[in-house]
CSV table of N, CA and C in Angstrom, one decimal:
chain,number,residue,atom,x,y,z
A,20,GLN,N,199.1,-5.6,-25.8
A,20,GLN,CA,200.1,-6.1,-24.5
A,20,GLN,C,200.9,-4.8,-24.0
A,21,VAL,N,201.2,-4.2,-22.5
A,21,VAL,CA,202.2,-3.4,-22.6
A,21,VAL,C,203.1,-3.7,-21.2
A,22,GLN,N,204.4,-3.7,-21.4
A,22,GLN,CA,205.1,-3.9,-20.8
A,22,GLN,C,205.7,-3.1,-19.8
A,23,LEU,N,205.8,-3.1,-18.3
A,23,LEU,CA,206.0,-2.0,-17.5
A,23,LEU,C,207.3,-2.3,-16.7
A,24,VAL,N,208.2,-1.8,-16.5
A,24,VAL,CA,209.5,-2.1,-15.7
A,24,VAL,C,209.9,-1.3,-15.0
A,25,GLU,N,209.8,-1.4,-13.4
A,25,GLU,CA,210.1,-0.5,-12.4
A,25,GLU,C,211.7,-0.4,-12.4
A,26,SER,N,211.7,0.7,-11.3
A,26,SER,CA,213.2,0.7,-11.1
A,26,SER,C,213.6,1.9,-10.2
A,27,GLY,N,214.8,2.0,-9.3
A,27,GLY,CA,214.6,2.7,-8.2
A,27,GLY,C,214.3,2.7,-6.9
A,28,GLY,N,213.6,1.4,-6.5
A,28,GLY,CA,213.8,1.3,-5.1
A,28,GLY,C,214.7,1.0,-4.4
A,29,GLY,N,214.6,0.7,-2.9
A,29,GLY,CA,216.1,0.6,-2.0
A,29,GLY,C,215.1,1.0,-1.1
A,30,LEU,N,216.7,1.5,0.0
A,30,LEU,CA,216.4,1.5,1.2
A,30,LEU,C,217.0,2.9,1.8
A,31,VAL,N,216.1,3.9,2.3
A,31,VAL,CA,216.2,5.2,2.7
A,31,VAL,C,215.8,5.5,4.0
A,32,GLN,N,216.5,6.5,4.5
A,32,GLN,CA,216.5,7.0,6.0
A,32,GLN,C,214.5,7.8,6.1
A,33,ALA,N,214.1,7.7,7.1
A,33,ALA,CA,213.1,8.6,7.2
A,33,ALA,C,213.4,10.3,7.1
A,34,GLY,N,212.5,10.8,6.7
A,34,GLY,CA,212.7,11.9,6.1
A,34,GLY,C,213.7,12.3,4.6
A,35,GLY,N,214.0,11.0,4.1
A,35,GLY,CA,214.6,11.0,2.8
A,35,GLY,C,213.7,11.0,1.5
A,36,SER,N,214.7,11.0,0.5
A,36,SER,CA,213.9,11.3,-0.8
A,36,SER,C,214.4,9.8,-1.8
A,37,LEU,N,213.2,9.5,-2.7
A,37,LEU,CA,213.4,8.1,-3.9
A,37,LEU,C,212.9,8.6,-4.9
A,38,ARG,N,213.5,8.3,-5.8
A,38,ARG,CA,212.6,8.4,-7.6
A,38,ARG,C,212.2,7.0,-7.9
A,39,LEU,N,211.2,6.8,-8.0
A,39,LEU,CA,211.0,5.3,-9.2
A,39,LEU,C,211.0,5.9,-10.4
A,40,SER,N,211.1,4.9,-11.0
A,40,SER,CA,211.2,4.8,-12.9
A,40,SER,C,210.2,3.6,-13.0
A,41,CYS,N,209.4,3.9,-14.0
A,41,CYS,CA,208.6,2.9,-14.7
A,41,CYS,C,208.8,3.4,-16.2
A,42,ALA,N,209.5,2.1,-17.1
A,42,ALA,CA,209.6,2.1,-18.5
A,42,ALA,C,208.5,1.4,-19.2
A,43,ALA,N,207.7,1.7,-19.7
A,43,ALA,CA,206.8,1.1,-20.4
A,43,ALA,C,206.9,1.2,-21.8
A,44,SER,N,206.6,-0.1,-22.8
A,44,SER,CA,206.8,-0.6,-23.9
A,44,SER,C,205.5,-1.7,-24.9
A,45,GLY,N,205.5,-1.7,-25.9
A,45,GLY,CA,204.3,-2.3,-25.9
A,45,GLY,C,203.3,-1.4,-26.7
A,46,ASN,N,201.9,-1.9,-26.6
A,46,ASN,CA,201.0,-1.1,-27.5
A,46,ASN,C,200.2,0.0,-26.4
A,47,ILE,N,201.5,1.0,-26.2
A,47,ILE,CA,201.0,2.2,-25.4
A,47,ILE,C,199.6,3.1,-25.5
A,48,PHE,N,199.8,2.8,-27.3
A,48,PHE,CA,198.4,3.8,-27.4
A,48,PHE,C,197.1,3.2,-27.2
A,49,SER,N,197.0,1.8,-26.3
A,49,SER,CA,195.8,1.4,-25.8
A,49,SER,C,195.3,1.7,-24.4
A,50,ILE,N,196.3,2.7,-23.5
A,50,ILE,CA,196.3,3.2,-22.1
A,50,ILE,C,195.9,4.6,-22.2
A,51,ASN,N,195.4,5.3,-21.6
A,51,ASN,CA,195.3,6.7,-21.4
A,51,ASN,C,195.8,7.4,-20.2
A,52,ALA,N,196.7,6.7,-19.1
A,52,ALA,CA,196.7,6.8,-17.9
A,52,ALA,C,197.8,6.1,-17.4
A,53,MET,N,198.7,6.5,-16.9
A,53,MET,CA,199.2,5.4,-15.8
A,53,MET,C,199.1,6.0,-14.3
A,54,GLY,N,199.9,4.8,-13.4
A,54,GLY,CA,199.7,5.3,-12.3
A,54,GLY,C,201.1,4.3,-11.3
A,55,TRP,N,201.2,4.8,-10.1
A,55,TRP,CA,201.4,3.7,-8.9
A,55,TRP,C,200.7,3.0,-8.0
A,56,TYR,N,200.6,2.1,-7.8
A,56,TYR,CA,200.3,1.3,-6.6
A,56,TYR,C,201.4,1.3,-5.6
A,57,ARG,N,200.8,0.8,-4.1
A,57,ARG,CA,201.7,0.5,-3.4
A,57,ARG,C,200.9,-0.8,-2.4
A,58,GLN,N,202.1,-1.7,-1.7
A,58,GLN,CA,201.1,-2.8,-0.7
A,58,GLN,C,202.4,-2.8,0.1
A,59,PRO,N,202.0,-2.3,1.7
A,59,PRO,CA,203.0,-2.5,2.3
A,59,PRO,C,202.7,-3.6,3.1
A,60,PRO,N,203.5,-4.5,3.8
A,60,PRO,CA,203.6,-5.7,4.3
A,60,PRO,C,202.1,-5.9,5.2
A,61,GLY,N,201.6,-6.8,4.8
A,61,GLY,CA,200.1,-7.4,5.5
A,61,GLY,C,198.9,-6.4,5.1
A,62,LYS,N,199.2,-5.4,4.4
A,62,LYS,CA,198.0,-4.7,4.0
A,62,LYS,C,197.4,-4.5,2.5
A,63,GLN,N,196.4,-4.0,2.5
A,63,GLN,CA,195.9,-4.1,1.4
A,63,GLN,C,196.7,-2.8,0.1
A,64,ARG,N,196.3,-3.4,-1.2
A,64,ARG,CA,197.1,-2.4,-2.1
A,64,ARG,C,196.5,-1.1,-2.2
A,65,GLU,N,197.0,-0.2,-2.6
A,65,GLU,CA,196.5,1.1,-2.6
A,65,GLU,C,196.9,2.0,-3.7
A,66,LEU,N,196.4,2.7,-4.7
A,66,LEU,CA,196.4,3.6,-5.5
A,66,LEU,C,197.2,5.0,-5.0
A,67,VAL,N,198.5,5.1,-5.1
A,67,VAL,CA,198.9,6.3,-4.9
A,67,VAL,C,199.3,7.5,-5.8
A,68,ALA,N,199.1,7.1,-6.6
A,68,ALA,CA,199.1,8.6,-7.8
A,68,ALA,C,198.7,7.9,-9.3
A,69,THR,N,198.4,8.6,-10.4
A,69,THR,CA,197.6,8.8,-11.5
A,69,THR,C,198.2,10.0,-12.5
A,70,ILE,N,198.6,9.7,-13.5
A,70,ILE,CA,198.7,10.8,-14.4
A,70,ILE,C,198.5,10.4,-15.8
A,71,ARG,N,197.5,11.3,-16.5
A,71,ARG,CA,196.7,11.2,-17.6
A,71,ARG,C,198.0,11.4,-18.7
A,72,ILE,N,197.9,10.4,-19.7
A,72,ILE,CA,198.4,10.4,-21.2
A,72,ILE,C,198.0,11.7,-22.0
A,73,ILE,N,196.8,12.1,-21.9
A,73,ILE,CA,196.3,13.1,-22.4
A,73,ILE,C,195.7,13.8,-21.3
A,74,TYR,N,194.9,15.3,-22.0
A,74,TYR,CA,194.1,16.0,-21.4
A,74,TYR,C,195.4,16.8,-19.8
A,75,GLY,N,196.5,17.0,-20.8
A,75,GLY,CA,197.6,18.0,-20.4
A,75,GLY,C,198.1,17.2,-18.9
A,76,GLY,N,198.0,15.8,-19.2
A,76,GLY,CA,198.8,15.4,-18.0
A,76,GLY,C,198.4,15.4,-16.6
A,77,ARG,N,196.9,15.9,-16.3
A,77,ARG,CA,196.5,15.7,-15.2
A,77,ARG,C,197.1,14.6,-14.1
A,78,THR,N,197.2,15.1,-13.1
A,78,THR,CA,197.6,14.2,-11.8
A,78,THR,C,196.5,13.8,-10.8
A,79,ASP,N,196.6,12.8,-10.2
A,79,ASP,CA,195.7,12.9,-8.9
A,79,ASP,C,196.6,12.1,-7.7
A,80,TYR,N,196.5,12.3,-6.7
A,80,TYR,CA,196.9,11.5,-5.4
A,80,TYR,C,196.2,11.1,-4.1
A,81,ALA,N,196.6,10.1,-3.7
A,81,ALA,CA,196.0,9.4,-2.4
A,81,ALA,C,196.2,10.5,-1.5
A,82,ASP,N,195.4,10.8,-0.4
A,82,ASP,CA,195.5,11.9,0.4
A,82,ASP,C,196.6,11.9,1.8
A,83,SER,N,197.3,10.7,1.5
A,83,SER,CA,198.3,9.9,2.4
A,83,SER,C,199.7,10.2,1.7
A,84,VAL,N,199.8,10.9,0.6
A,84,VAL,CA,200.9,11.2,0.0
A,84,VAL,C,201.0,12.3,-0.7
A,85,LYS,N,199.6,13.2,-0.6
A,85,LYS,CA,199.7,14.3,-1.1
A,85,LYS,C,200.5,15.5,-0.6
A,86,GLY,N,201.3,16.4,-1.7
A,86,GLY,CA,202.3,17.2,-1.1
A,86,GLY,C,203.7,16.9,-0.7
A,87,ARG,N,203.7,15.4,-0.8
A,87,ARG,CA,205.1,14.5,-0.5
A,87,ARG,C,205.6,14.1,-1.6
A,88,PHE,N,204.5,13.4,-2.5
A,88,PHE,CA,205.1,12.8,-3.9
A,88,PHE,C,204.2,13.5,-5.2
A,89,THR,N,205.4,13.0,-6.1
A,89,THR,CA,205.4,13.8,-7.4
A,89,THR,C,205.3,12.8,-8.2
A,90,ILE,N,204.4,12.6,-9.6
A,90,ILE,CA,204.2,12.1,-10.4
A,90,ILE,C,204.3,12.8,-11.6
A,91,SER,N,205.1,12.6,-12.6
A,91,SER,CA,205.5,12.8,-13.7
A,91,SER,C,205.7,11.7,-15.0
A,92,ARG,N,205.9,12.4,-16.1
A,92,ARG,CA,205.8,11.7,-17.3
A,92,ARG,C,206.6,12.3,-18.1
A,93,ASP,N,207.7,11.5,-18.9
A,93,ASP,CA,208.5,11.7,-19.9
A,93,ASP,C,207.8,11.0,-21.0
A,94,GLY,N,207.4,11.9,-22.3
A,94,GLY,CA,206.4,10.9,-23.4
A,94,GLY,C,207.4,10.5,-23.9
A,95,ALA,N,208.6,11.1,-24.2
A,95,ALA,CA,209.7,10.7,-25.4
A,95,ALA,C,210.2,9.2,-25.0
A,96,LYS,N,210.4,9.3,-23.6
A,96,LYS,CA,210.9,8.0,-23.3
A,96,LYS,C,209.8,6.9,-23.0
A,97,ASN,N,208.8,7.8,-22.8
A,97,ASN,CA,207.8,6.3,-22.2
A,97,ASN,C,207.7,5.7,-20.9
A,98,THR,N,208.2,6.8,-20.0
A,98,THR,CA,208.9,6.5,-18.8
A,98,THR,C,207.9,7.4,-18.1
A,99,VAL,N,207.1,6.5,-16.7
A,99,VAL,CA,206.9,7.7,-15.7
A,99,VAL,C,207.7,7.1,-14.2
A,100,TYR,N,207.7,8.9,-13.8
A,100,TYR,CA,208.4,8.8,-12.4
A,100,TYR,C,207.5,9.3,-11.2
A,101,LEU,N,208.2,8.4,-10.1
A,101,LEU,CA,207.1,9.1,-8.9
A,101,LEU,C,208.1,9.2,-8.0
A,102,GLN,N,208.3,10.4,-7.8
A,102,GLN,CA,209.4,11.5,-6.8
A,102,GLN,C,208.3,11.4,-5.5
A,103,MET,N,209.6,10.7,-4.5
A,103,MET,CA,208.9,10.6,-3.1
A,103,MET,C,209.7,11.6,-2.2
A,104,SER,N,209.5,12.5,-1.7
A,104,SER,CA,210.0,13.0,-0.6
A,104,SER,C,209.3,13.1,0.9
A,105,SER,N,209.8,13.6,1.8
A,105,SER,CA,209.9,13.3,3.3
A,105,SER,C,209.2,12.3,3.5
A,106,LEU,N,209.9,11.3,2.9
A,106,LEU,CA,209.3,9.6,3.4
A,106,LEU,C,209.1,9.2,4.8
A,107,LYS,N,208.1,8.4,5.5
A,107,LYS,CA,208.1,8.1,6.2
A,107,LYS,C,207.8,6.3,6.5
A,108,SER,N,208.2,6.0,7.2
A,108,SER,CA,208.4,4.2,8.0
A,108,SER,C,206.7,4.1,7.7
A,109,ASP,N,205.7,4.6,7.2
A,109,ASP,CA,204.5,4.1,6.6
A,109,ASP,C,204.5,4.1,4.8
A,110,ASP,N,205.7,4.4,4.8
A,110,ASP,CA,205.7,4.6,3.1
A,110,ASP,C,206.4,3.3,2.7
A,111,THR,N,206.9,2.5,3.7
A,111,THR,CA,207.5,1.3,3.2
A,111,THR,C,206.5,0.4,2.5
A,112,ALA,N,206.7,-0.6,1.5
A,112,ALA,CA,205.8,-1.0,0.5
A,112,ALA,C,206.4,-1.4,-0.5
A,113,VAL,N,205.8,-2.4,-1.8
A,113,VAL,CA,206.3,-2.9,-2.6
A,113,VAL,C,205.6,-1.9,-3.5
A,114,TYR,N,206.1,-1.3,-4.1
A,114,TYR,CA,205.2,-0.1,-5.2
A,114,TYR,C,205.2,-0.6,-7.0
A,115,TYR,N,204.0,-0.5,-7.4
A,115,TYR,CA,203.8,-1.4,-8.6
A,115,TYR,C,203.6,-0.2,-9.6
A,116,CYS,N,204.0,0.2,-10.5
A,116,CYS,CA,203.9,0.9,-11.7
A,116,CYS,C,202.5,0.0,-12.7
A,117,SER,N,201.7,0.9,-12.9
A,117,SER,CA,200.5,0.7,-13.5
A,117,SER,C,200.1,1.1,-14.7
A,118,GLY,N,199.6,0.5,-16.1
A,118,GLY,CA,198.8,1.3,-16.9
A,118,GLY,C,197.3,1.3,-17.3
A,119,GLY,N,196.9,2.1,-17.3
A,119,GLY,CA,195.4,1.7,-17.7
A,119,GLY,C,194.2,2.7,-18.3
A,120,ARG,N,193.2,3.1,-17.9
A,120,ARG,CA,192.4,3.7,-18.2
A,120,ARG,C,191.5,4.5,-17.5
A,121,TYR,N,191.2,5.7,-17.6
A,121,TYR,CA,190.1,6.4,-17.2
A,121,TYR,C,188.8,6.0,-17.8
A,122,SER,N,187.8,5.5,-16.8
A,122,SER,CA,186.6,5.5,-17.0
A,122,SER,C,185.2,5.7,-16.1
A,123,ASP,N,184.8,6.8,-16.5
A,123,ASP,CA,183.9,7.4,-15.6
A,123,ASP,C,184.3,8.1,-14.6
A,124,GLY,N,185.7,8.8,-14.8
A,124,GLY,CA,186.5,9.0,-13.6
A,124,GLY,C,187.2,8.4,-12.9
A,125,ASN,N,186.9,7.3,-12.8
A,125,ASN,CA,187.8,6.2,-11.7
A,125,ASN,C,188.9,5.3,-12.9
A,126,TYR,N,189.9,5.3,-12.3
A,126,TYR,CA,191.3,4.6,-12.8
A,126,TYR,C,191.1,3.0,-12.7
A,127,VAL,N,190.9,2.5,-13.9
A,127,VAL,CA,191.0,0.9,-14.0
A,127,VAL,C,192.5,0.7,-14.4
A,128,SER,N,193.1,0.0,-13.5
A,128,SER,CA,194.4,-0.8,-13.9
A,128,SER,C,194.4,-2.2,-14.8
A,129,GLU,N,194.8,-1.8,-16.0
A,129,GLU,CA,195.0,-3.2,-16.9
A,129,GLU,C,196.3,-3.9,-16.9
A,130,TYR,N,197.6,-3.0,-16.6
A,130,TYR,CA,198.7,-3.6,-16.8
A,130,TYR,C,199.5,-3.1,-15.2
A,131,GLN,N,200.4,-4.0,-15.2
A,131,GLN,CA,201.2,-3.6,-14.0
A,131,GLN,C,202.4,-4.6,-13.9
A,132,GLY,N,203.6,-3.5,-13.4
A,132,GLY,CA,204.8,-4.2,-13.5
A,132,GLY,C,204.8,-5.1,-12.7
A,133,GLN,N,206.5,-5.5,-12.3
A,133,GLN,CA,206.8,-6.6,-10.9
A,133,GLN,C,206.8,-6.3,-9.8
A,134,GLY,N,207.1,-4.8,-9.6
A,134,GLY,CA,207.3,-4.1,-8.5
A,134,GLY,C,208.6,-3.6,-8.0
A,135,THR,N,208.5,-2.8,-7.1
A,135,THR,CA,210.0,-2.4,-6.5
A,135,THR,C,209.8,-2.1,-5.1
A,136,GLN,N,210.7,-2.6,-4.2
A,136,GLN,CA,210.5,-2.5,-2.8
A,136,GLN,C,211.2,-1.1,-2.7
A,137,VAL,N,210.5,-0.4,-1.6
A,137,VAL,CA,210.9,0.7,-0.7
A,137,VAL,C,210.9,0.8,0.6
A,138,THR,N,212.4,0.6,1.5
A,138,THR,CA,211.9,0.9,2.8
A,138,THR,C,212.6,2.0,3.2
A,139,VAL,N,211.6,2.4,4.6
A,139,VAL,CA,211.9,3.4,4.9
A,139,VAL,C,212.3,3.2,6.6
A,140,SER,N,213.8,4.0,6.7
A,140,SER,CA,214.0,3.3,7.9
A,140,SER,C,213.4,4.2,9.1
A,141,SER,N,213.6,4.3,10.2
A,141,SER,CA,213.3,5.6,11.3
A,141,SER,C,214.0,5.4,12.2
């Protein structure tokens, strides 16, 4: 089992920045990637960004956040970050940290945190 605890959500004005953190604990060696999902009100959950724990920490992003969001990882702290900049009202959502594996080029989530609310005011 892997436990994931998010922090850093809150209210921010459009155009502003926010950084989310996700602390992982437990059997971390059972996963080879981590990521962030988000779910806006009344909409489906979207995979926002992922980072490989091996393979040089390769990152991938949804088109909707490319150039604005950056995912990174501190291996010593077992923590993943999501730096969000140039925030828009469309970025308002509950953000969930995820731990999982890449299989055949696709990310498969196996563990998720409890979520943290991000609200962008226009």
